[in-house]
PDB file of C-alpha atoms in Angstrom:
ATOM      1  CA  UNK A 414      64.264 -80.138 -32.222  1.00  0.00           C
ATOM      2  CA  UNK A 415      63.675 -76.815 -31.160  1.00  0.00           C
ATOM      3  CA  UNK A 416      66.370 -73.736 -31.145  1.00  0.00           C
ATOM      4  CA  UNK A 417      68.470 -73.018 -28.473  1.00  0.00           C
ATOM      5  CA  UNK A 418      67.198 -70.766 -25.501  1.00  0.00           C
ATOM      6  CA  UNK A 419      66.545 -70.258 -21.918  1.00  0.00           C
ATOM      7  CA  UNK A 420      63.492 -71.371 -19.690  1.00  0.00           C
ATOM      8  CA  UNK A 421      63.602 -67.791 -18.155  1.00  0.00           C
ATOM      9  CA  UNK A 422      65.298 -64.567 -18.597  1.00  0.00           C
ATOM     10  CA  UNK A 423      65.723 -63.288 -15.202  1.00  0.00           C
ATOM     11  CA  UNK A 424      68.910 -63.103 -14.058  1.00  0.00           C
ATOM     12  CA  UNK A 425      67.864 -60.968 -11.260  1.00  0.00           C
ATOM     13  CA  UNK A 426      69.382 -61.912  -7.156  1.00  0.00           C
ATOM     14  CA  UNK A 427      66.156 -63.021  -6.171  1.00  0.00           C
ATOM     15  CA  UNK A 428      65.743 -65.924  -8.464  1.00  0.00           C
ATOM     16  CA  UNK A 429      69.054 -67.890  -6.552  1.00  0.00           C
ATOM     17  CA  UNK A 430      68.497 -69.263  -3.062  1.00  0.00           C
ATOM     18  CA  UNK A 431      71.771 -68.169  -1.046  1.00  0.00           C
ATOM     19  CA  UNK A 432      73.463 -71.314  -1.714  1.00  0.00           C
ATOM     20  CA  UNK A 433      73.748 -70.498  -5.416  1.00  0.00           C
ATOM     21  CA  UNK A 434      70.725 -73.042  -6.500  1.00  0.00           C
ATOM     22  CA  UNK A 435      68.368 -71.808  -8.735  1.00  0.00           C
ATOM     23  CA  UNK A 436      64.427 -70.848  -7.415  1.00  0.00           C
ATOM     24  CA  UNK A 437      63.614 -71.524 -10.754  1.00  0.00           C
ATOM     25  CA  UNK A 438      63.966 -75.665 -12.150  1.00  0.00           C
ATOM     26  CA  UNK A 439      62.669 -77.037 -15.503  1.00  0.00           C
ATOM     27  CA  UNK A 440      61.880 -81.757 -15.277  1.00  0.00           C
ATOM     28  CA  UNK A 441      62.524 -82.585 -18.196  1.00  0.00           C
ATOM     29  CA  UNK A 442      61.160 -86.354 -19.035  1.00  0.00           C
ATOM     30  CA  UNK A 443      61.680 -88.351 -21.549  1.00  0.00           C
ATOM     31  CA  UNK A 444      58.666 -90.554 -22.377  1.00  0.00           C
ATOM     32  CA  UNK A 445      60.857 -92.457 -25.270  1.00  0.00           C
ATOM     33  CA  UNK A 446      64.309 -93.596 -25.804  1.00  0.00           C
ATOM     34  CA  UNK A 447      65.757 -89.614 -26.841  1.00  0.00           C
ATOM     35  CA  UNK A 448      69.390 -89.376 -27.844  1.00  0.00           C
ATOM     36  CA  UNK A 449      71.223 -87.570 -30.821  1.00  0.00           C
ATOM     37  CA  UNK A 450      69.361 -89.271 -33.414  1.00  0.00           C
ATOM     38  CA  UNK A 451      65.940 -88.222 -32.690  1.00  0.00           C
ATOM     39  CA  UNK A 452      66.700 -84.567 -30.452  1.00  0.00           C
ATOM     40  CA  UNK A 453      67.753 -85.738 -27.441  1.00  0.00           C
ATOM     41  CA  UNK A 454      68.397 -82.159 -24.931  1.00  0.00           C
ATOM     42  CA  UNK A 455      71.914 -80.514 -25.248  1.00  0.00           C
ATOM     43  CA  UNK A 456      72.785 -78.450 -23.356  1.00  0.00           C
ATOM     44  CA  UNK A 457      75.682 -75.949 -22.607  1.00  0.00           C
ATOM     45  CA  UNK A 458      76.720 -75.953 -18.518  1.00  0.00           C
ATOM     46  CA  UNK A 459      76.503 -72.816 -16.721  1.00  0.00           C
ATOM     47  CA  UNK A 460      80.675 -72.916 -16.412  1.00  0.00           C
ATOM     48  CA  UNK A 461      81.306 -72.302 -20.323  1.00  0.00           C
ATOM     49  CA  UNK A 462      78.242 -70.079 -20.420  1.00  0.00           C
ATOM     50  CA  UNK A 463      79.225 -66.382 -19.850  1.00  0.00           C
ATOM     51  CA  UNK A 464      75.592 -64.962 -19.697  1.00  0.00           C
ATOM     52  CA  UNK A 465      74.569 -67.855 -17.349  1.00  0.00           C
ATOM     53  CA  UNK A 466      74.335 -65.271 -14.213  1.00  0.00           C
ATOM     54  CA  UNK A 467      74.065 -62.187 -16.150  1.00  0.00           C
ATOM     55  CA  UNK A 468      72.002 -61.295 -18.351  1.00  0.00           C
ATOM     56  CA  UNK A 469      72.285 -61.136 -22.669  1.00  0.00           C
ATOM     57  CA  UNK A 470      70.427 -58.088 -24.064  1.00  0.00           C
ATOM     58  CA  UNK A 471      70.651 -59.682 -27.651  1.00  0.00           C
ATOM     59  CA  UNK A 472      70.380 -63.439 -26.278  1.00  0.00           C
ATOM     60  CA  UNK A 473      71.381 -65.264 -29.764  1.00  0.00           C
ATOM     61  CA  UNK A 474      73.150 -68.378 -29.791  1.00  0.00           C
ATOM     62  CA  UNK A 475      76.105 -66.080 -31.559  1.00  0.00           C
ATOM     63  CA  UNK A 476      76.742 -64.335 -27.722  1.00  0.00           C
ATOM     64  CA  UNK A 477      76.465 -68.039 -26.382  1.00  0.00           C
ATOM     65  CA  UNK A 478      78.519 -70.235 -28.234  1.00  0.00           C
ATOM     66  CA  UNK A 479      81.145 -67.269 -29.798  1.00  0.00           C
ATOM     67  CA  UNK A 480      83.819 -68.821 -30.449  1.00  0.00           C
ATOM     68  CA  UNK A 481      84.021 -71.981 -32.288  1.00  0.00           C
ATOM     69  CA  UNK A 482      85.634 -73.929 -29.596  1.00  0.00           C
ATOM     70  CA  UNK A 483      82.693 -72.762 -27.543  1.00  0.00           C
ATOM     71  CA  UNK A 484      81.329 -75.580 -29.673  1.00  0.00           C
ATOM     72  CA  UNK A 485      83.204 -78.281 -27.698  1.00  0.00           C
ATOM     73  CA  UNK A 486      81.720 -77.153 -24.434  1.00  0.00           C
ATOM     74  CA  UNK A 487      78.328 -78.220 -26.095  1.00  0.00           C
ATOM     75  CA  UNK A 488      76.704 -81.790 -23.886  1.00  0.00           C
ATOM     76  CA  UNK A 489      74.181 -83.808 -25.519  1.00  0.00           C
ATOM     77  CA  UNK A 490      72.098 -85.845 -22.188  1.00  0.00           C
ATOM     78  CA  UNK A 491      70.723 -89.149 -24.720  1.00  0.00           C
ATOM     79  CA  UNK A 492      67.732 -90.929 -21.699  1.00  0.00           C
ATOM     80  CA  UNK A 493      66.192 -93.969 -21.073  1.00  0.00           C
ATOM     81  CA  UNK A 494      62.135 -93.665 -21.584  1.00  0.00           C
ATOM     82  CA  UNK A 495      61.388 -92.206 -17.986  1.00  0.00           C
ATOM     83  CA  UNK A 496      64.729 -90.273 -17.911  1.00  0.00           C
ATOM     84  CA  UNK A 497      64.593 -87.390 -17.025  1.00  0.00           C
ATOM     85  CA  UNK A 498      67.481 -84.379 -16.229  1.00  0.00           C
ATOM     86  CA  UNK A 499      66.395 -80.808 -13.835  1.00  0.00           C
ATOM     87  CA  UNK A 500      68.152 -78.166 -14.735  1.00  0.00           C
ATOM     88  CA  UNK A 501      68.309 -74.532 -13.842  1.00  0.00           C
ATOM     89  CA  UNK A 502      65.787 -71.608 -16.193  1.00  0.00           C
ATOM     90  CA  UNK A 503      69.394 -70.139 -16.711  1.00  0.00           C
ATOM     91  CA  UNK A 504      70.325 -73.261 -18.717  1.00  0.00           C
ATOM     92  CA  UNK A 505      71.322 -72.787 -22.902  1.00  0.00           C
ATOM     93  CA  UNK A 506      69.828 -75.512 -23.575  1.00  0.00           C
ATOM     94  CA  UNK A 507      67.986 -76.608 -27.351  1.00  0.00           C
ATOM     95  CA  UNK A 508      66.552 -79.927 -29.113  1.00  0.00           C
ATOM     96  CA  UNK A 509      69.348 -81.145 -32.247  1.00  0.00           C
ATOM     97  CA  UNK A 510      66.716 -82.403 -35.611  1.00  0.00           C
ATOM     98  CA  UNK A 511      66.109 -85.580 -35.972  1.00  0.00           C
ATOM     99  CA  UNK A 512      68.121 -87.309 -38.570  1.00  0.00           C
ATOM    100  CA  UNK A 513      67.638 -90.541 -40.653  1.00  0.00           C
ATOM    101  CA  UNK A 514      69.116 -92.845 -38.914  1.00  0.00           C
ATOM    102  CA  UNK A 515      66.161 -91.981 -35.931  1.00  0.00           C
ATOM    103  CA  UNK A 516      64.448 -95.016 -35.778  1.00  0.00           C
ATOM    104  CA  UNK A 517      61.620 -93.068 -33.074  1.00  0.00           C
ATOM    105  CA  UNK A 518      60.820 -89.599 -32.801  1.00  0.00           C
ATOM    106  CA  UNK A 519      61.384 -87.892 -29.183  1.00  0.00           C
ATOM    107  CA  UNK A 520      58.617 -88.161 -27.315  1.00  0.00           C
ATOM    108  CA  UNK A 521      58.977 -86.073 -24.497  1.00  0.00           C
ATOM    109  CA  UNK A 522      57.219 -83.568 -21.577  1.00  0.00           C
ATOM    110  CA  UNK A 523      58.680 -80.505 -19.858  1.00  0.00           C
ATOM    111  CA  UNK A 524      57.604 -78.958 -16.366  1.00  0.00           C
ATOM    112  CA  UNK A 525      58.781 -75.765 -14.652  1.00  0.00           C
ATOM    113  CA  UNK A 526      58.530 -75.445 -11.692  1.00  0.00           C
ATOM    114  CA  UNK A 527      59.279 -72.140  -9.163  1.00  0.00           C
ATOM    115  CA  UNK A 528      59.874 -71.135  -5.729  1.00  0.00           C
ATOM    116  CA  UNK A 529      56.234 -69.831  -4.626  1.00  0.00           C
ATOM    117  CA  UNK A 530      57.985 -66.492  -3.508  1.00  0.00           C
ATOM    118  CA  UNK A 531      58.160 -66.189  -7.359  1.00  0.00           C
ATOM    119  CA  UNK A 532      55.165 -67.769  -8.212  1.00  0.00           C
ATOM    120  CA  UNK A 533      52.129 -68.528  -6.323  1.00  0.00           C
ATOM    121  CA  UNK A 534      51.524 -72.330  -6.769  1.00  0.00           C
ATOM    122  CA  UNK A 535      48.423 -73.219  -8.682  1.00  0.00           C
ATOM    123  CA  UNK A 536      47.304 -75.706  -6.059  1.00  0.00           C
ATOM    124  CA  UNK A 537      47.165 -75.051  -2.114  1.00  0.00           C
ATOM    125  CA  UNK A 538      48.998 -77.107  -0.308  1.00  0.00           C
ATOM    126  CA  UNK A 539      46.577 -79.417   1.485  1.00  0.00           C
ATOM    127  CA  UNK A 540      45.964 -80.702  -1.792  1.00  0.00           C
ATOM    128  CA  UNK A 541      49.263 -82.245  -1.731  1.00  0.00           C
ATOM    129  CA  UNK A 542      51.012 -84.251  -2.603  1.00  0.00           C
ATOM    130  CA  UNK A 543      48.128 -86.093  -4.262  1.00  0.00           C
ATOM    131  CA  UNK A 544      45.204 -83.890  -5.908  1.00  0.00           C
ATOM    132  CA  UNK A 545      41.893 -84.851  -6.701  1.00  0.00           C
ATOM    133  CA  UNK A 546      41.158 -86.383 -10.279  1.00  0.00           C
ATOM    134  CA  UNK A 547      39.072 -83.723 -11.136  1.00  0.00           C
ATOM    135  CA  UNK A 548      42.147 -81.330 -10.353  1.00  0.00           C
ATOM    136  CA  UNK A 549      45.093 -83.509 -11.859  1.00  0.00           C
ATOM    137  CA  UNK A 550      42.520 -83.850 -14.815  1.00  0.00           C
ATOM    138  CA  UNK A 551      42.029 -80.294 -15.429  1.00  0.00           C
ATOM    139  CA  UNK A 552      46.218 -79.285 -15.188  1.00  0.00           C
ATOM    140  CA  UNK A 553      47.083 -81.716 -17.480  1.00  0.00           C
ATOM    141  CA  UNK A 554      44.383 -81.003 -20.724  1.00  0.00           C
TER     142      UNK A 554
END
């Protein structure tokens, strides 16, 4: 597993589109079966996160999930192989520890994407949608 965190600490207005959607998104892809027994992704929904759109200087799990009742708001995100979930950079998330009941390890990939106004793209637009093989190889290494 991995401890609770956000993929981006910036909650400034420039990180959001006018319609409220994020300009920074994480895509989490499960390469194998992913469930609570082998550390699937767990999230705190934005509607239950008091710091989703603001900055929390301490940013500890005790601040974000402050009451015993708030633990009921945590959502497990089990996925089949090849399944994916996309979420904002401000989503508070983590992976649990594997249990003795896990029949396979969790294997996953994560990608962070952002609006070009926030971070310059690695590749020029004319090389998309399918860059040459040597560039694809370089991006995966």
